[in-house]
């Protein structure tokens, strides 16, 4: 998935992300950065779940359609984008927090479990 087709194929759009980040739609200076974070977050969610978040892969892996897709997965993508946008470095000197707890709680019911 490339940056140019992220908004067309992703479960979250630039508008969704900016609303989550509380960024006015008229502020466009960070749009490329935000879309990059959206792509990274989507790829991370796909890696965690074990399947792509594209309609054909989604239906094959889960039987879900885009209309019935769980909001929790969309929210996990938005949480990650917010984390990436607000914490642009690996660590900071103020607080060190483990953000993925909510991420994992939202996604674990939809994760493909490996047997072995």
XYZ file of N, CA and C in Angstrom:
348
model
N 0.857 -1.167 0.000
C 0.000 0.000 0.000
C 0.903 1.229 0.000
N 0.639 2.164 -0.892
C 1.453 3.371 -0.959
C 0.719 4.542 -0.313
N 1.451 5.614 -0.075
C 0.831 6.796 0.522
C -0.291 7.339 -0.352
N -0.146 7.242 -1.664
C -1.135 7.828 -2.554
C -2.473 7.097 -2.503
N -2.476 5.798 -2.196
C -3.754 5.101 -2.153
C -4.191 4.734 -0.743
N -3.504 5.268 0.260
C -3.877 4.958 1.640
C -5.303 5.382 1.929
N -5.662 6.612 1.581
C -6.989 7.100 1.930
C -8.081 6.353 1.172
N -7.778 5.848 -0.001
C -8.780 5.127 -0.787
C -8.987 3.705 -0.273
N -7.947 3.081 0.268
C -8.044 1.684 0.659
C -8.033 1.471 2.164
N -7.720 2.477 2.916
C -7.594 2.332 4.348
C -8.946 2.434 5.027
N -9.010 1.920 6.219
C -10.221 2.034 7.018
C -10.349 3.414 7.627
N -9.252 4.150 7.698
C -9.284 5.519 8.216
C -8.765 6.463 7.144
N -9.419 7.580 7.009
C -9.047 8.580 6.016
C -8.250 9.699 6.678
N -7.692 10.562 5.862
C -6.997 11.738 6.387
C -7.957 12.556 7.249
N -9.181 12.677 6.810
C -10.182 13.420 7.585
C -10.430 12.760 8.944
N -10.533 11.422 8.964
C -10.705 10.688 10.229
C -9.534 10.957 11.178
N -8.331 10.888 10.618
C -7.125 11.054 11.427
C -7.051 12.470 11.994
N -7.316 13.473 11.142
C -7.247 14.855 11.602
C -8.309 15.130 12.669
N -9.466 14.528 12.536
C -10.506 14.685 13.559
C -10.028 14.066 14.869
N -9.428 12.890 14.797
C -8.911 12.220 15.993
C -7.805 13.048 16.657
N -6.945 13.630 15.840
C -5.823 14.421 16.357
C -6.236 15.850 16.745
N -7.486 16.190 16.489
C -8.016 17.533 16.715
C -7.179 18.564 15.941
N -7.059 18.315 14.642
C -6.346 19.205 13.724
C -7.362 19.742 12.727
N -7.407 21.038 12.567
C -8.324 21.668 11.627
C -8.013 21.193 10.211
N -9.067 20.881 9.438
C -8.877 20.416 8.061
C -8.192 21.451 7.188
N -8.266 22.720 7.547
C -7.606 23.770 6.769
C -6.095 23.776 6.971
N -5.620 23.165 8.063
C -4.175 23.057 8.289
C -3.671 21.853 7.510
N -2.940 22.114 6.446
C -2.509 21.032 5.557
C -1.000 20.786 5.582
N -0.272 21.579 6.363
C 1.186 21.484 6.385
C 1.682 20.090 6.778
N 0.985 19.408 7.681
C 1.411 18.085 8.155
C 0.707 16.925 7.453
N -0.057 17.186 6.402
C -0.849 16.126 5.768
C 0.004 14.949 5.294
N 1.140 15.219 4.680
C 2.001 14.133 4.200
C 2.531 13.313 5.373
N 2.942 13.991 6.434
C 3.419 13.312 7.636
C 2.298 12.475 8.262
N 1.109 13.059 8.359
C -0.037 12.349 8.935
C -0.373 11.112 8.108
N -0.358 11.239 6.792
C -0.649 10.082 5.931
C 0.434 9.014 6.079
N 1.677 9.440 6.264
C 2.767 8.491 6.492
C 2.537 7.728 7.790
N 2.133 8.443 8.834
C 1.811 7.787 10.100
C 0.601 6.862 9.940
N -0.358 7.273 9.135
C -1.524 6.427 8.872
C -1.135 5.129 8.194
N -0.226 5.221 7.231
C 0.271 4.034 6.547
C 1.031 3.134 7.514
N 1.913 3.727 8.312
C 2.684 2.942 9.286
C 1.773 2.268 10.300
N 0.790 2.996 10.796
C -0.142 2.423 11.780
C -0.955 1.290 11.164
N -1.421 1.483 9.935
C -2.194 0.444 9.254
C -1.344 -0.805 9.050
N -0.102 -0.629 8.616
C 0.793 -1.767 8.413
C 1.092 -2.472 9.731
N 1.244 -1.721 10.806
C 1.498 -2.322 12.119
C 0.287 -3.138 12.578
N -0.903 -2.607 12.380
C -2.119 -3.337 12.734
C -2.222 -4.618 11.890
N -1.935 -4.515 10.605
C -1.967 -5.694 9.733
C -0.982 -6.753 10.219
N 0.205 -6.322 10.579
C 1.220 -7.250 11.083
C 0.758 -7.905 12.374
N 0.192 -7.120 13.263
C -0.283 -7.648 14.545
C -1.429 -8.653 14.342
N -2.363 -8.307 13.441
C -3.527 -9.172 13.226
C -3.204 -10.403 12.394
N -2.238 -10.289 11.504
C -1.880 -11.418 10.650
C -2.604 -11.428 9.319
N -3.249 -10.325 8.953
C -3.897 -10.210 7.648
C -3.981 -8.742 7.247
N -4.128 -8.535 5.925
C -4.194 -7.179 5.398
C -5.570 -6.579 5.651
N -5.594 -5.275 5.813
C -6.852 -4.571 6.012
C -7.379 -4.046 4.678
N -7.438 -4.924 3.708
C -8.029 -4.644 2.404
C -9.264 -5.532 2.306
N -10.248 -5.078 1.571
C -11.543 -5.744 1.559
C -11.451 -7.227 1.226
N -10.715 -7.597 0.172
C -10.643 -9.011 -0.202
C -9.937 -9.847 0.868
N -8.830 -9.339 1.413
C -8.106 -10.054 2.463
C -8.922 -10.108 3.745
N -9.620 -9.037 4.017
C -10.469 -8.943 5.206
C -11.574 -9.984 5.174
N -12.262 -10.094 4.062
C -13.346 -11.069 3.943
C -12.808 -12.496 4.022
N -11.656 -12.727 3.423
C -11.049 -14.056 3.443
C -10.637 -14.457 4.861
N -10.024 -13.535 5.602
C -9.501 -13.841 6.934
C -10.584 -13.876 8.006
N -11.583 -12.991 7.885
C -12.545 -12.841 8.987
C -13.992 -13.048 8.596
N -14.294 -12.995 7.307
C -15.677 -13.074 6.862
C -16.414 -11.756 6.998
N -15.740 -10.720 7.478
C -16.376 -9.418 7.673
C -16.382 -8.619 6.379
N -17.370 -7.777 6.237
C -17.403 -6.825 5.138
C -17.004 -5.464 5.682
N -16.698 -4.538 4.799
C -16.286 -3.203 5.224
C -17.383 -2.521 6.041
N -18.635 -2.774 5.677
C -19.751 -2.164 6.402
C -19.859 -2.706 7.823
N -19.456 -3.946 8.050
C -19.561 -4.575 9.369
C -18.223 -4.615 10.103
N -17.263 -3.863 9.587
C -15.935 -3.912 10.173
C -15.937 -3.292 11.561
N -15.310 -3.941 12.529
C -15.330 -3.435 13.907
C -14.660 -2.071 14.049
N -15.346 -1.160 14.704
C -14.796 0.166 14.972
C -13.542 0.070 15.844
N -13.426 -1.004 16.618
C -12.263 -1.140 17.494
C -10.963 -1.206 16.698
N -10.990 -1.834 15.529
C -9.778 -1.908 14.708
C -9.452 -0.528 14.152
N -10.463 0.189 13.696
C -10.240 1.557 13.227
C -9.673 2.413 14.367
N -10.220 2.243 15.544
C -9.764 3.032 16.687
C -8.311 2.706 17.036
N -7.916 1.434 16.917
C -6.529 1.054 17.185
C -5.583 1.749 16.209
N -5.969 1.834 14.937
C -5.152 2.559 13.951
C -5.037 4.023 14.356
N -6.153 4.628 14.748
C -6.137 6.035 15.148
C -5.293 6.257 16.401
N -5.362 5.336 17.364
C -4.530 5.449 18.562
C -3.050 5.453 18.199
N -2.669 4.558 17.305
C -1.266 4.504 16.892
C -0.843 5.768 16.162
N -1.690 6.269 15.273
C -1.360 7.501 14.560
C -1.171 8.639 15.563
N -2.069 8.727 16.541
C -1.944 9.753 17.571
C -0.653 9.622 18.345
N -0.288 8.388 18.659
C 0.963 8.153 19.374
C 2.165 8.566 18.518
N 2.157 8.166 17.247
C 3.256 8.527 16.349
C 3.356 10.046 16.177
N 2.222 10.705 16.032
C 2.204 12.150 15.780
C 2.672 12.935 17.011
N 2.246 12.499 18.179
C 2.571 13.229 19.409
C 3.900 12.831 20.040
N 4.450 11.690 19.651
C 5.722 11.200 20.191
C 6.621 10.840 19.016
N 7.271 11.816 18.467
C 8.015 11.618 17.224
C 9.388 10.991 17.417
N 9.739 10.736 18.630
C 11.003 10.073 18.931
C 10.709 8.796 19.716
N 11.694 7.916 19.808
C 11.500 6.639 20.498
C 11.239 6.817 21.990
N 11.848 7.813 22.600
C 11.629 8.095 24.016
C 11.580 9.599 24.216
N 11.105 9.988 25.389
C 11.187 11.394 25.748
C 11.602 11.488 27.206
N 12.014 12.650 27.623
C 12.546 12.809 28.975
C 11.470 13.049 30.019
N 10.244 13.342 29.593
C 9.186 13.663 30.543
C 8.551 12.410 31.143
N 8.016 11.561 30.307
C 7.382 10.330 30.781
C 7.643 9.217 29.782
N 7.738 8.041 30.291
C 7.855 6.875 29.429
C 6.615 6.033 29.688
N 5.799 5.858 28.648
C 4.537 5.145 28.781
C 4.471 4.013 27.768
N 3.745 2.984 28.132
C 3.489 1.888 27.215
C 2.099 2.066 26.624
N 2.019 2.664 25.455
C 0.749 2.942 24.794
C 0.072 1.686 24.247
N 0.828 0.665 23.834
C 0.178 -0.459 23.176
C -0.858 -1.231 23.992
N -1.001 -0.991 25.301
C -1.987 -1.731 26.070
C -3.381 -1.584 25.465
N -3.816 -0.377 25.194
C -5.123 -0.164 24.586
C -5.154 -0.759 23.183
N -4.079 -0.589 22.457
C -3.949 -1.135 21.106
C -4.188 -2.643 21.114
N -3.500 -3.352 21.990
C -3.634 -4.809 22.067
C -5.019 -5.217 22.549
N -5.569 -4.485 23.495
C -6.909 -4.796 23.998
C -7.952 -4.654 22.894
N -7.802 -3.646 22.048
C -8.749 -3.436 20.961
C -8.625 -4.501 19.867
N -7.400 -4.937 19.597
C -7.166 -5.820 18.450
C -7.161 -7.315 18.767
N -6.856 -7.701 19.972
C -6.662 -9.126 20.269
C -7.860 -10.012 19.893
N -9.116 -9.556 19.988
C -10.215 -10.442 19.565
C -10.221 -10.759 18.073
N -9.540 -9.938 17.275
C -9.556 -10.098 15.815
C -8.243 -10.671 15.273
N -7.322 -10.988 16.177
C -6.002 -11.477 15.782
C -6.101 -12.952 15.397
N -5.398 -13.306 14.322
C -5.301 -14.704 13.941
C -4.273 -15.359 14.848
N -4.704 -16.359 15.579
C -3.812 -17.044 16.523
C -3.094 -18.175 15.793
N -1.784 -18.235 15.989
C -1.028 -19.313 15.375
C -1.045 -20.530 16.297
N -1.054 -21.690 15.688
C -1.059 -22.940 16.426
C 0.318 -23.555 16.265
N 0.886 -23.957 17.354
C 2.187 -24.572 17.154
C 2.926 -24.667 18.367
